[in-house]
GROMACS .gro file of C-alpha atoms in nm:
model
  276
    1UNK     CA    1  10.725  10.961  -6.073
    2UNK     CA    2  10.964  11.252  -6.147
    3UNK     CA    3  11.026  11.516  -5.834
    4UNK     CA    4  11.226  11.817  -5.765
    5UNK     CA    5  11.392  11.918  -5.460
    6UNK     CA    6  11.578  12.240  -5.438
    7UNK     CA    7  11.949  12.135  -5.222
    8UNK     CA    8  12.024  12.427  -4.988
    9UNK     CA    9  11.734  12.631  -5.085
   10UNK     CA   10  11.910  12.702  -5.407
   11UNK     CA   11  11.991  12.411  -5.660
   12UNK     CA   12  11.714  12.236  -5.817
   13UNK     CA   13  11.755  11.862  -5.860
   14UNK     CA   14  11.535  11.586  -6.020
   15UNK     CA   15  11.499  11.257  -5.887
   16UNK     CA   16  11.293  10.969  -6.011
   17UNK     CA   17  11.046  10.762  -5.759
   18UNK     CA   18  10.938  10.432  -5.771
   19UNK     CA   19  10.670  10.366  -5.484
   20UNK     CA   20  10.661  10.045  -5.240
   21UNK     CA   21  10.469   9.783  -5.323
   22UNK     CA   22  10.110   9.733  -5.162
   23UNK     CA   23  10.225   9.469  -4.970
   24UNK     CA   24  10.535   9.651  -4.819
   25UNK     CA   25  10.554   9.731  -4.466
   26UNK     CA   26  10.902   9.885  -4.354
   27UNK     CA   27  10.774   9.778  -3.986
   28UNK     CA   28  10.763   9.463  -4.018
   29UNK     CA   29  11.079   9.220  -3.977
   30UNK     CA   30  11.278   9.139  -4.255
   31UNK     CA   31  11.155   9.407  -4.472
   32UNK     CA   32  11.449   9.572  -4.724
   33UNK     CA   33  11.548   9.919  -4.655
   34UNK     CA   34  11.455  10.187  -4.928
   35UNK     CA   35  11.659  10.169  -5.212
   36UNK     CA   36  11.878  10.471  -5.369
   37UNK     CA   37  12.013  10.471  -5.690
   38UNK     CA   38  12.319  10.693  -5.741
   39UNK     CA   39  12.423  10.716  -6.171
   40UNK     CA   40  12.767  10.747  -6.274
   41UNK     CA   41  12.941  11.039  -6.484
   42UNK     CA   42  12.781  11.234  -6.731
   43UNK     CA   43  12.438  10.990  -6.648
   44UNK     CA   44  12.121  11.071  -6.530
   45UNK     CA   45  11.865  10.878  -6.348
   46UNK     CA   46  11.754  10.759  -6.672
   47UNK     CA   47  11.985  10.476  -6.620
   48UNK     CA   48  11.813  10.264  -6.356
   49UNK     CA   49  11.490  10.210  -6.520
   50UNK     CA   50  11.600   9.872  -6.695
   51UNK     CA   51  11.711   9.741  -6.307
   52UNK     CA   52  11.380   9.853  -6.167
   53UNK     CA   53  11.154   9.702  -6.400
   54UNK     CA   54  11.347   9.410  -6.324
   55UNK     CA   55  11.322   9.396  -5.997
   56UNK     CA   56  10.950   9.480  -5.961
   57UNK     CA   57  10.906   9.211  -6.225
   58UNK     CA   58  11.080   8.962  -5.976
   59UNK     CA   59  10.846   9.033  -5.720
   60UNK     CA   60  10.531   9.058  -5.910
   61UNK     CA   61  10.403   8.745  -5.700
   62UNK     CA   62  10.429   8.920  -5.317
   63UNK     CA   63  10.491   9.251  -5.373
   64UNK     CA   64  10.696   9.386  -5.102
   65UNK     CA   65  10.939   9.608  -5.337
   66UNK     CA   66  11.061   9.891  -5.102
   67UNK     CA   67  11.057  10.238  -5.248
   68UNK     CA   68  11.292  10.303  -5.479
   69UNK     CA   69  11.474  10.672  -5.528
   70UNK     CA   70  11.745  10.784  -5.809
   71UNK     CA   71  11.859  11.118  -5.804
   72UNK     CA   72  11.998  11.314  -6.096
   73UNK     CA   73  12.310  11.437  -5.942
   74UNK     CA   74  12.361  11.864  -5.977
   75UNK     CA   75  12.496  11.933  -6.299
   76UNK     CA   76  12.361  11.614  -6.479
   77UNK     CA   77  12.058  11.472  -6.605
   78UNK     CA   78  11.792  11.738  -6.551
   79UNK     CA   79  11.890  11.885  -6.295
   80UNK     CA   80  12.027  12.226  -6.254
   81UNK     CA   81  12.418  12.314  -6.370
   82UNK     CA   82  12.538  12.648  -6.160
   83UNK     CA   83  12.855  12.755  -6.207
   84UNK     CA   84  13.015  12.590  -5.949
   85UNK     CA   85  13.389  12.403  -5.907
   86UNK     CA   86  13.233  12.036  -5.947
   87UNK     CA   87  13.402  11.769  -5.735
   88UNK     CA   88  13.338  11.420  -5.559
   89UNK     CA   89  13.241  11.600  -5.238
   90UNK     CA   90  13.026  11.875  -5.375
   91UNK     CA   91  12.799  11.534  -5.478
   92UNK     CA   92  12.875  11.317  -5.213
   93UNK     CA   93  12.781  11.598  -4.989
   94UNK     CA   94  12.424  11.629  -5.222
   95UNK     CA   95  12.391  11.273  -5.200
   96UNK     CA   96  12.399  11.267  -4.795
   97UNK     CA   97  12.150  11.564  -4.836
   98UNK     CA   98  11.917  11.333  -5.021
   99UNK     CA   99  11.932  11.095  -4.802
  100UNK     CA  100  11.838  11.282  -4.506
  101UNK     CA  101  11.632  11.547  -4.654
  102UNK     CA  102  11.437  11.373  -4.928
  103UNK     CA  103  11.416  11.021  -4.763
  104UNK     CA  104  11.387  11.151  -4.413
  105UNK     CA  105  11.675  10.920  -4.300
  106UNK     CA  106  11.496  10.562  -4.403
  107UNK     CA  107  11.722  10.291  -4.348
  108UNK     CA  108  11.844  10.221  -4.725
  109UNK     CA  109  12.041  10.082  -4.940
  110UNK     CA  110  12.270  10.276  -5.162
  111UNK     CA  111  12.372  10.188  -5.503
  112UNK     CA  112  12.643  10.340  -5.708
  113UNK     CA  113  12.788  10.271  -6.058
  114UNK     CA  114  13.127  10.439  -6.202
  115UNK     CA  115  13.168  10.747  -6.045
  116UNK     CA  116  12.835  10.702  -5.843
  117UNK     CA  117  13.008  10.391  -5.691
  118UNK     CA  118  13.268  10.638  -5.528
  119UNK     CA  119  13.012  10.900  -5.398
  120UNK     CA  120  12.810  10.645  -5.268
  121UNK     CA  121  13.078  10.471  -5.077
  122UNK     CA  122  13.144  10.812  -4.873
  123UNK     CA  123  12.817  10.893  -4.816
  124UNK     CA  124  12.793  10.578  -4.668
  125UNK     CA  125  13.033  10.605  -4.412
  126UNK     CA  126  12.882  10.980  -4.369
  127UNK     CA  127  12.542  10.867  -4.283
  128UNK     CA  128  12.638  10.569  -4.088
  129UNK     CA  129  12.453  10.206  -4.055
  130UNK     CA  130  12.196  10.315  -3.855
  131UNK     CA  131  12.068  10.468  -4.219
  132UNK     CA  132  12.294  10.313  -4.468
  133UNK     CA  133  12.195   9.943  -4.393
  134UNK     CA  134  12.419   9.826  -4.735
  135UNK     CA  135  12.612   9.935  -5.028
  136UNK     CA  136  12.615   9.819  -5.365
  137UNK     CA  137  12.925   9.915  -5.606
  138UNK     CA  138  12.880   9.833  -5.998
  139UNK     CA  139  13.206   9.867  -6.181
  140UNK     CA  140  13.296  10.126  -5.948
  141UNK     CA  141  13.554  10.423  -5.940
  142UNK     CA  142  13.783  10.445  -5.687
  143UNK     CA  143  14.113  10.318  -5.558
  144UNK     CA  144  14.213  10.008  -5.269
  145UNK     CA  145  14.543  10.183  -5.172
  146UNK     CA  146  14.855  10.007  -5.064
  147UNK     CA  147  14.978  10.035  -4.673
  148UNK     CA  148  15.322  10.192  -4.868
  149UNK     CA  149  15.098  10.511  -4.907
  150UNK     CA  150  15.089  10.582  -4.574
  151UNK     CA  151  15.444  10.682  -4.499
  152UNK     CA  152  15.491  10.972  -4.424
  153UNK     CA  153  15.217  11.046  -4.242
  154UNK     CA  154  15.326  11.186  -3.874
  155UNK     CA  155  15.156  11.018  -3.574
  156UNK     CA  156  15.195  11.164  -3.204
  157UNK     CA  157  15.209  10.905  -2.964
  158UNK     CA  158  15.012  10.893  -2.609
  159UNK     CA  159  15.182  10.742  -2.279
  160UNK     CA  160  14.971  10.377  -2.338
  161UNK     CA  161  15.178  10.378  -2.707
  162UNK     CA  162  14.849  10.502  -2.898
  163UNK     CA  163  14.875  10.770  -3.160
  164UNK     CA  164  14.687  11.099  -3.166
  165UNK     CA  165  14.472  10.943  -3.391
  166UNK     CA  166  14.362  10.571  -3.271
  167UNK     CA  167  14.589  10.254  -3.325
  168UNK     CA  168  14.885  10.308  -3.542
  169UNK     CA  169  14.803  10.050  -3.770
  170UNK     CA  170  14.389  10.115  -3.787
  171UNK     CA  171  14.308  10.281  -4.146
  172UNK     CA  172  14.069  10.530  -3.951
  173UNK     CA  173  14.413  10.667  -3.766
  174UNK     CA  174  14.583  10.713  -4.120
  175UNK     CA  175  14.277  10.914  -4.238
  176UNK     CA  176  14.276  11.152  -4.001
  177UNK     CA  177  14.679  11.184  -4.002
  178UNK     CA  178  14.608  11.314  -4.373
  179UNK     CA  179  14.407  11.623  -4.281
  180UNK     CA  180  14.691  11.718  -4.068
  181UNK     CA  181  14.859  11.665  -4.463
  182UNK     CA  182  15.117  11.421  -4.511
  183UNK     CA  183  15.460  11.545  -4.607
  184UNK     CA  184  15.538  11.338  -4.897
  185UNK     CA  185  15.252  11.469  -5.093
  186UNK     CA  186  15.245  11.741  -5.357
  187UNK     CA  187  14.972  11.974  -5.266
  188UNK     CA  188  14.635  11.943  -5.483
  189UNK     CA  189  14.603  12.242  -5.787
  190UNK     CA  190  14.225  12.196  -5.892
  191UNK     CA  191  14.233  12.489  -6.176
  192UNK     CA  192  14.522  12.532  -6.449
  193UNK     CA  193  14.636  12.900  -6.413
  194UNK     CA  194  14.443  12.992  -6.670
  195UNK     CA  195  14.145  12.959  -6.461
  196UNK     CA  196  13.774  12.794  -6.520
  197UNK     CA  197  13.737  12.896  -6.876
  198UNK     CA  198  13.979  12.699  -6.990
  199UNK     CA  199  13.767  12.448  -6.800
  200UNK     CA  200  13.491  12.545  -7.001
  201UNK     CA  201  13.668  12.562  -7.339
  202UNK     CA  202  13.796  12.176  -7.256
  203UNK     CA  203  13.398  12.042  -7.163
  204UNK     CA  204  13.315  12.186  -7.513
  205UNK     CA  205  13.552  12.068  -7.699
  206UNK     CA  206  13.484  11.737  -7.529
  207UNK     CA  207  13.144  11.769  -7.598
  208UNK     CA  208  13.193  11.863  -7.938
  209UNK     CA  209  13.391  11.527  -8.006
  210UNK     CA  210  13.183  11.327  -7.836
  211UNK     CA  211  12.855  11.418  -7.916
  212UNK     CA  212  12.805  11.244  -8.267
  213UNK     CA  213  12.948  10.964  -8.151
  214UNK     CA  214  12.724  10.890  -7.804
  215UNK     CA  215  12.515  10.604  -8.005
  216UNK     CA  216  12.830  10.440  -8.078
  217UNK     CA  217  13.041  10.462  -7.752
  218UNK     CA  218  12.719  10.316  -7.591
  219UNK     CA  219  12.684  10.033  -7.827
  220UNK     CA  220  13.054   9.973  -7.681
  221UNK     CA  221  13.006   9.998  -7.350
  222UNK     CA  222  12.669   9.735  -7.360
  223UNK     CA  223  12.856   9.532  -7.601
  224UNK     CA  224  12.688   9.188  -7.470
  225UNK     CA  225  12.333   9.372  -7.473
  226UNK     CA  226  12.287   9.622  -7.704
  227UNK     CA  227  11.928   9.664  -7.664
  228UNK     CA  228  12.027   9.834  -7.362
  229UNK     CA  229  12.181  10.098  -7.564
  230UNK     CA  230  11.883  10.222  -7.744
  231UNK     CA  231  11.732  10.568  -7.869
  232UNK     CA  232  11.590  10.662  -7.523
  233UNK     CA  233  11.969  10.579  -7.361
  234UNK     CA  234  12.120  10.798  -7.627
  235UNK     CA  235  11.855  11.130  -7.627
  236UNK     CA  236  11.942  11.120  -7.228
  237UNK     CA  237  12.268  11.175  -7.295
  238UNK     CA  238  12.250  11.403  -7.534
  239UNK     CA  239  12.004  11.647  -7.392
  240UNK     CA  240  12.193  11.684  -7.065
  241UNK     CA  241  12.500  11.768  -7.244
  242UNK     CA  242  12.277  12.037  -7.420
  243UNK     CA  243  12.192  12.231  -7.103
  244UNK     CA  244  12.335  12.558  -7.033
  245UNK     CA  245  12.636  12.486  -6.819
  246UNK     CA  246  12.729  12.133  -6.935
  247UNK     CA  247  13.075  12.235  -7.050
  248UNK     CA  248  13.179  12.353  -6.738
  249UNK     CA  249  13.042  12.028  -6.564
  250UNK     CA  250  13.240  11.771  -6.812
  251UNK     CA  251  13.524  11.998  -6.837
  252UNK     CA  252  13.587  11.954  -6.399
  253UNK     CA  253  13.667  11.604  -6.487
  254UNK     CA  254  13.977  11.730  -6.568
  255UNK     CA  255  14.055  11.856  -6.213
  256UNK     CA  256  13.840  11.628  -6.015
  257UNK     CA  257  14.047  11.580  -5.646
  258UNK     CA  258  14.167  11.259  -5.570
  259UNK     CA  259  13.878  11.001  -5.378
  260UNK     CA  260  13.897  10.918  -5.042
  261UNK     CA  261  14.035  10.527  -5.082
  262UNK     CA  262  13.757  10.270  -5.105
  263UNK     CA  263  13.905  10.106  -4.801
  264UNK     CA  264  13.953  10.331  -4.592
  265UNK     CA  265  13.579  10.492  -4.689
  266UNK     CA  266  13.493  10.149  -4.624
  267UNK     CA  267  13.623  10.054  -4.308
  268UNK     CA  268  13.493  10.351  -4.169
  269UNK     CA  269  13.127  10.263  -4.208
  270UNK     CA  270  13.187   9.925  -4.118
  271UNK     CA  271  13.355  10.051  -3.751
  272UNK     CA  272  13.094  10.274  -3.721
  273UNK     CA  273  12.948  10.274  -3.314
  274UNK     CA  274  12.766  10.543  -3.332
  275UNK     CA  275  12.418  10.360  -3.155
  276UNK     CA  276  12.256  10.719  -3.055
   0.00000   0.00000   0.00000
């Protein structure tokens, strides 16, 4: 079923619904959280429907699917592309929205591919395991960073030999060391001086180049199935980057801040206490 929810009272995103089956009962022990399906860059929601129909197929004979959500995230698919400075928090931030708006804070799974992988690894730690029962990453962005990284980073110490932060050696104490900003960093620069439109002027010509050759570059990347990449995979792709406001959208890949390091991310949610 395709849906629209408007994020903040302002954006208007699409998401795609697939309903529990008849013999689900999220009561009852040992059923699977909801399912949400998060795409990767420049996707849509489009891209799940080969894994659903799989795994409805695989449970034709009880029929206890849980419900199964994928959201087009803001600027992609068919949802709506404001003029906004697009980054990994702006849809993380959606994502956690989704999850607590549109889903009413089911337990779930979340599952992210490329880019989605990323965002759905920090809202994971954002919404905690009381909601966010697992996480699935397919060929995921996002970096395991070396302890090296870390120096730098200032740590006041307590009388019992703590830092400010937690133990001096937990990833969660390096974290929030950073906001404080760590003095061997240059400071992030988003926008080139010349400001969004040459943001804009770099998504078209992007789009421009890569346009005719979608078919092909999706042929590539399902190289051992290329059924996969068919007409209704390609027309996805090229409709979205037809919308009013796609240039702007592609071109903040260009300036997209560095992600929150998959381990830290996910030692986070795994430490999470929070039992309230």
């Amino acid at each position: 079923t395709v849906q629209y929810w408007r994020w903040k009272d302002q954006h208007l995103v699409r998401y795609l619904t697939w309903p529990a089956g008849k013999n689900y009962d999220e009561k009852k022990d040992g059923a699977h959280p909801a399912i949400l399906l998060v795409h990767g860059f420049a996707a849509s929601a489009e891209q799940w429907g080969r894994l659903v129909y799989s795994l409805r197929e695989q449970n034709i004979g009880n029929d206890t699917m849980p419900p199964i959500f994928a959201l087009d995230l803001l600027g992609f698919g068919h949802s709506e592309k404001p003029g906004l400075s697009y980054t990994q928090y702006l849809w993380e931030s959606q994502i956690v929205d989704f999850a607590v708006e549109v889903m009413e804070a089911t337990p779930l799974v979340m599952v992210g591919n490329s880019i989605g992988g990323g965002l759905s690894a920090g809202a994971a730690a954002s919404l905690g395991k009381k909601i966010c029962k697992g996480l699935v990453l397919c060929n995921t962005a996002g970096i395991l960073e070396d302890p090296e990284t870390y120096t730098g980073y200032t740590f006041e110490k307590k009388e019992d030999g703590s830092s400010k932060f937690g133990g001096a050696n937990s990833f969660n104490s390096h974290t929030e060391a950073a906001f404080e900003g760590n003095p061997n960093e240059a400071p992030y620069s988003p926008v080139p001086v010349v400001g969004r439109n040459a943001l804009d002027l770099f998504g078209k010509g992007i789009i421009q180049l890569i346009y005719p050759q979608i078919d092909k570059r999706l042929s590539l990347i399902y190289g051992n199935k290329l059924e996969n990449a068919d007409a209704a995979a390609v027309y996805a792709i090229q409709q979205s980057a037809m919308h009013p406001g796609s240039a702007n959208v592609i071109g903040s890949g260009q300036k997209l801040a560095p992600n929150r390091p998959l381990n830290e991310i996910l030692v986070d949610a795994a430490d999470d206490k929070d039992e309230s």
